[in-house]
């Protein structure tokens, strides 16, 4: 009996944490890529529903992670050999999101425990995977890859970018660059207490080409010969038009 009572007391904190649930909202449920697409801003907002008053002995945190489709990547190291820059070591990355953004309601070290990160694979280092590559396991290759993505706004670490009001409402804005990869963008929201994940939400946001951009993309993939002839024809017409305009101006 004493053991049963002790076990129930041990469960009380986790039962209390389980009373808090995420409710998600999105400013848009899809992103359309057109010929004039220059980027977009995705507003993510939501609320925290409770059945009981929140605990007072631990801090609440919200983490939002948006990941684009995975693409294979090869990272190469360049070194100067005999006065010439050449590729030396390389690492093949099997799983790497084409876009990845993590926004938090506070410093990452305060809202997420390392073990929780390991379990849920939230941060960049946990998301990227490279099977059988010792080179990529080194910090140097990992940081170099992150810098490459960050320079193109394809990797964003946004600590403190999630506004959390009265421990109930939260919202953030994720900037999507113009060079997006088409496909589903997985959006995960994590609710934490004292760095421990107590609830999660997972949804996908479709990102796809539309209009003329979509037609040309499909044509290049499905009928490459016709696409090549069409591109050549457009180039000839454009060149002839420019030449005719130039001659008219000279007259």
GROMACS .gro file of C-alpha atoms in nm:
model
  251
    1UNK     CA    1   0.000   0.000   0.000
    2UNK     CA    2   0.281   0.240   0.090
    3UNK     CA    3   0.448   0.167  -0.245
    4UNK     CA    4   0.124   0.239  -0.429
    5UNK     CA    5   0.082   0.573  -0.253
    6UNK     CA    6   0.444   0.666  -0.327
    7UNK     CA    7   0.398   0.575  -0.693
    8UNK     CA    8   0.086   0.793  -0.719
    9UNK     CA    9   0.273   1.087  -0.567
   10UNK     CA   10   0.546   1.040  -0.828
   11UNK     CA   11   0.284   1.058  -1.103
   12UNK     CA   12   0.128   1.381  -0.979
   13UNK     CA   13   0.376   1.619  -1.153
   14UNK     CA   14   0.338   1.446  -1.491
   15UNK     CA   15  -0.041   1.438  -1.453
   16UNK     CA   16  -0.040   1.810  -1.381
   17UNK     CA   17   0.177   1.878  -1.684
   18UNK     CA   18  -0.053   1.673  -1.905
   19UNK     CA   19  -0.341   1.914  -1.832
   20UNK     CA   20  -0.187   2.179  -2.059
   21UNK     CA   21  -0.258   2.140  -2.431
   22UNK     CA   22  -0.165   2.333  -2.746
   23UNK     CA   23  -0.420   2.490  -2.981
   24UNK     CA   24  -0.263   2.598  -3.313
   25UNK     CA   25  -0.344   2.864  -3.573
   26UNK     CA   26  -0.174   2.956  -3.905
   27UNK     CA   27  -0.197   3.273  -4.111
   28UNK     CA   28  -0.206   3.060  -4.427
   29UNK     CA   29  -0.245   2.689  -4.492
   30UNK     CA   30  -0.038   2.691  -4.811
   31UNK     CA   31   0.233   2.894  -4.987
   32UNK     CA   32   0.212   2.950  -5.364
   33UNK     CA   33   0.532   3.008  -5.564
   34UNK     CA   34   0.478   3.226  -5.871
   35UNK     CA   35   0.719   3.376  -6.124
   36UNK     CA   36   0.731   3.695  -5.914
   37UNK     CA   37   0.758   3.522  -5.575
   38UNK     CA   38   1.003   3.709  -5.351
   39UNK     CA   39   0.939   3.532  -5.024
   40UNK     CA   40   0.663   3.519  -4.768
   41UNK     CA   41   0.601   3.554  -4.397
   42UNK     CA   42   0.429   3.272  -4.213
   43UNK     CA   43   0.246   3.381  -3.898
   44UNK     CA   44   0.205   3.101  -3.646
   45UNK     CA   45  -0.013   3.161  -3.344
   46UNK     CA   46  -0.206   2.963  -3.088
   47UNK     CA   47  -0.315   2.921  -2.731
   48UNK     CA   48  -0.263   2.690  -2.436
   49UNK     CA   49  -0.575   2.530  -2.295
   50UNK     CA   50  -0.585   2.414  -1.934
   51UNK     CA   51  -0.818   2.206  -1.723
   52UNK     CA   52  -0.649   2.310  -1.398
   53UNK     CA   53  -0.445   2.613  -1.284
   54UNK     CA   54  -0.087   2.605  -1.420
   55UNK     CA   55   0.201   2.491  -1.198
   56UNK     CA   56   0.390   2.773  -1.030
   57UNK     CA   57   0.720   2.596  -0.974
   58UNK     CA   58   0.842   2.574  -1.338
   59UNK     CA   59   0.866   2.806  -1.638
   60UNK     CA   60   0.653   2.761  -1.948
   61UNK     CA   61   0.817   2.756  -2.292
   62UNK     CA   62   0.707   2.732  -2.655
   63UNK     CA   63   0.926   2.608  -2.942
   64UNK     CA   64   0.822   2.621  -3.307
   65UNK     CA   65   1.019   2.433  -3.576
   66UNK     CA   66   0.947   2.461  -3.950
   67UNK     CA   67   1.128   2.217  -4.183
   68UNK     CA   68   1.129   2.203  -4.562
   69UNK     CA   69   1.158   1.882  -4.768
   70UNK     CA   70   1.476   1.678  -4.715
   71UNK     CA   71   1.735   1.693  -4.992
   72UNK     CA   72   2.068   1.506  -5.030
   73UNK     CA   73   2.370   1.731  -4.982
   74UNK     CA   74   2.746   1.690  -5.019
   75UNK     CA   75   2.975   1.920  -4.821
   76UNK     CA   76   3.332   1.956  -4.950
   77UNK     CA   77   3.636   2.110  -4.790
   78UNK     CA   78   3.858   2.326  -5.014
   79UNK     CA   79   4.230   2.349  -4.945
   80UNK     CA   80   4.516   2.522  -5.123
   81UNK     CA   81   4.743   2.264  -5.287
   82UNK     CA   82   5.043   2.385  -5.491
   83UNK     CA   83   4.884   2.727  -5.518
   84UNK     CA   84   4.550   2.591  -5.643
   85UNK     CA   85   4.226   2.558  -5.444
   86UNK     CA   86   4.099   2.199  -5.473
   87UNK     CA   87   3.836   1.985  -5.300
   88UNK     CA   88   3.982   1.748  -5.041
   89UNK     CA   89   3.759   1.591  -4.773
   90UNK     CA   90   3.383   1.563  -4.820
   91UNK     CA   91   3.074   1.443  -4.635
   92UNK     CA   92   2.748   1.312  -4.780
   93UNK     CA   93   2.439   1.416  -4.585
   94UNK     CA   94   2.148   1.178  -4.622
   95UNK     CA   95   1.883   1.374  -4.428
   96UNK     CA   96   1.894   1.754  -4.434
   97UNK     CA   97   1.594   1.987  -4.458
   98UNK     CA   98   1.608   2.232  -4.748
   99UNK     CA   99   1.481   2.496  -4.503
  100UNK     CA  100   1.480   2.490  -4.124
  101UNK     CA  101   1.373   2.752  -3.872
  102UNK     CA  102   1.348   2.719  -3.495
  103UNK     CA  103   1.177   2.993  -3.292
  104UNK     CA  104   1.162   2.986  -2.912
  105UNK     CA  105   0.995   3.188  -2.638
  106UNK     CA  106   1.325   3.224  -2.452
  107UNK     CA  107   1.688   3.110  -2.452
  108UNK     CA  108   1.700   2.757  -2.591
  109UNK     CA  109   1.902   2.631  -2.293
  110UNK     CA  110   1.619   2.739  -2.062
  111UNK     CA  111   1.316   2.613  -2.255
  112UNK     CA  112   1.457   2.277  -2.370
  113UNK     CA  113   1.659   2.011  -2.193
  114UNK     CA  114   1.930   1.831  -2.394
  115UNK     CA  115   1.762   1.494  -2.341
  116UNK     CA  116   1.432   1.630  -2.472
  117UNK     CA  117   1.613   1.765  -2.777
  118UNK     CA  118   1.769   1.425  -2.832
  119UNK     CA  119   1.430   1.254  -2.807
  120UNK     CA  120   1.230   1.496  -3.025
  121UNK     CA  121   1.511   1.604  -3.267
  122UNK     CA  122   1.434   1.976  -3.252
  123UNK     CA  123   1.761   2.164  -3.303
  124UNK     CA  124   1.956   2.172  -3.629
  125UNK     CA  125   2.224   1.929  -3.509
  126UNK     CA  126   1.957   1.671  -3.423
  127UNK     CA  127   1.766   1.706  -3.750
  128UNK     CA  128   2.058   1.661  -3.990
  129UNK     CA  129   2.163   1.300  -4.038
  130UNK     CA  130   2.464   1.152  -4.218
  131UNK     CA  131   2.492   0.774  -4.230
  132UNK     CA  132   2.839   0.624  -4.225
  133UNK     CA  133   3.028   0.954  -4.262
  134UNK     CA  134   3.291   1.019  -3.997
  135UNK     CA  135   3.386   1.352  -4.152
  136UNK     CA  136   3.045   1.505  -4.098
  137UNK     CA  137   3.040   1.401  -3.735
  138UNK     CA  138   3.307   1.660  -3.666
  139UNK     CA  139   3.198   2.001  -3.538
  140UNK     CA  140   3.382   2.175  -3.822
  141UNK     CA  141   3.170   2.019  -4.100
  142UNK     CA  142   2.848   2.065  -3.904
  143UNK     CA  143   2.910   2.433  -3.841
  144UNK     CA  144   3.020   2.493  -4.201
  145UNK     CA  145   2.698   2.344  -4.335
  146UNK     CA  146   2.491   2.555  -4.093
  147UNK     CA  147   2.675   2.871  -4.207
  148UNK     CA  148   2.603   2.793  -4.572
  149UNK     CA  149   2.232   2.752  -4.503
  150UNK     CA  150   2.219   3.054  -4.273
  151UNK     CA  151   2.378   3.282  -4.533
  152UNK     CA  152   2.086   3.206  -4.767
  153UNK     CA  153   1.823   3.244  -4.489
  154UNK     CA  154   1.755   2.872  -4.520
  155UNK     CA  155   1.856   2.806  -4.159
  156UNK     CA  156   1.718   3.035  -3.889
  157UNK     CA  157   1.771   3.009  -3.514
  158UNK     CA  158   1.530   3.260  -3.358
  159UNK     CA  159   1.571   3.253  -2.982
  160UNK     CA  160   1.314   3.470  -2.806
  161UNK     CA  161   1.111   3.523  -3.126
  162UNK     CA  162   0.797   3.357  -2.988
  163UNK     CA  163   0.585   3.605  -2.792
  164UNK     CA  164   0.417   3.434  -2.497
  165UNK     CA  165   0.144   3.643  -2.335
  166UNK     CA  166   0.015   3.560  -1.987
  167UNK     CA  167   0.139   3.201  -2.032
  168UNK     CA  168  -0.167   3.145  -2.253
  169UNK     CA  169  -0.133   3.304  -2.600
  170UNK     CA  170   0.171   3.273  -2.827
  171UNK     CA  171   0.265   3.391  -3.174
  172UNK     CA  172   0.568   3.427  -3.402
  173UNK     CA  173   0.650   3.508  -3.765
  174UNK     CA  174   0.878   3.287  -3.975
  175UNK     CA  175   1.028   3.453  -4.284
  176UNK     CA  176   1.029   3.222  -4.586
  177UNK     CA  177   1.294   3.324  -4.846
  178UNK     CA  178   1.236   3.330  -5.221
  179UNK     CA  179   1.459   3.026  -5.288
  180UNK     CA  180   1.223   2.772  -5.136
  181UNK     CA  181   1.215   2.405  -5.235
  182UNK     CA  182   0.873   2.284  -5.341
  183UNK     CA  183   0.701   2.031  -5.114
  184UNK     CA  184   0.542   1.990  -4.770
  185UNK     CA  185   0.684   2.205  -4.489
  186UNK     CA  186   0.652   2.027  -4.158
  187UNK     CA  187   0.559   2.258  -3.871
  188UNK     CA  188   0.605   2.129  -3.517
  189UNK     CA  189   0.510   2.314  -3.198
  190UNK     CA  190   0.642   2.203  -2.859
  191UNK     CA  191   0.507   2.313  -2.521
  192UNK     CA  192   0.759   2.278  -2.238
  193UNK     CA  193   0.763   2.311  -1.860
  194UNK     CA  194   1.102   2.349  -1.699
  195UNK     CA  195   1.260   2.235  -2.026
  196UNK     CA  196   1.049   1.919  -2.043
  197UNK     CA  197   0.819   1.868  -2.345
  198UNK     CA  198   0.461   1.826  -2.220
  199UNK     CA  199   0.264   1.858  -2.546
  200UNK     CA  200   0.328   1.871  -2.921
  201UNK     CA  201   0.142   1.960  -3.239
  202UNK     CA  202   0.246   1.854  -3.589
  203UNK     CA  203   0.110   1.979  -3.923
  204UNK     CA  204   0.221   2.026  -4.285
  205UNK     CA  205   0.209   2.343  -4.497
  206UNK     CA  206   0.214   2.276  -4.875
  207UNK     CA  207   0.455   2.493  -5.076
  208UNK     CA  208   0.411   2.459  -5.452
  209UNK     CA  209   0.446   2.640  -5.785
  210UNK     CA  210   0.135   2.778  -5.956
  211UNK     CA  211   0.043   2.934  -6.291
  212UNK     CA  212   0.305   2.968  -6.564
  213UNK     CA  213   0.580   2.876  -6.319
  214UNK     CA  214   0.412   2.540  -6.253
  215UNK     CA  215   0.350   2.474  -6.624
  216UNK     CA  216   0.712   2.540  -6.719
  217UNK     CA  217   0.838   2.326  -6.430
  218UNK     CA  218   0.622   2.031  -6.534
  219UNK     CA  219   0.718   2.076  -6.899
  220UNK     CA  220   1.091   2.069  -6.817
  221UNK     CA  221   1.045   1.745  -6.622
  222UNK     CA  222   0.794   1.560  -6.839
  223UNK     CA  223   0.888   1.680  -7.192
  224UNK     CA  224   1.246   1.803  -7.173
  225UNK     CA  225   1.297   1.806  -7.554
  226UNK     CA  226   0.992   2.028  -7.611
  227UNK     CA  227   1.101   2.251  -7.323
  228UNK     CA  228   1.446   2.293  -7.482
  229UNK     CA  229   1.295   2.381  -7.822
  230UNK     CA  230   1.058   2.628  -7.659
  231UNK     CA  231   1.345   2.794  -7.472
  232UNK     CA  232   1.544   2.818  -7.796
  233UNK     CA  233   1.247   2.969  -7.980
  234UNK     CA  234   1.192   3.229  -7.707
  235UNK     CA  235   1.562   3.321  -7.717
  236UNK     CA  236   1.549   3.366  -8.099
  237UNK     CA  237   1.234   3.581  -8.079
  238UNK     CA  238   1.380   3.791  -7.798
  239UNK     CA  239   1.704   3.843  -7.991
  240UNK     CA  240   1.521   3.937  -8.312
  241UNK     CA  241   1.294   4.178  -8.123
  242UNK     CA  242   1.589   4.348  -7.954
  243UNK     CA  243   1.772   4.378  -8.286
  244UNK     CA  244   1.466   4.525  -8.461
  245UNK     CA  245   1.414   4.776  -8.180
  246UNK     CA  246   1.780   4.881  -8.194
  247UNK     CA  247   1.766   4.931  -8.572
  248UNK     CA  248   1.449   5.135  -8.539
  249UNK     CA  249   1.613   5.361  -8.283
  250UNK     CA  250   1.913   5.420  -8.515
  251UNK     CA  251   1.685   5.540  -8.789
   0.00000   0.00000   0.00000
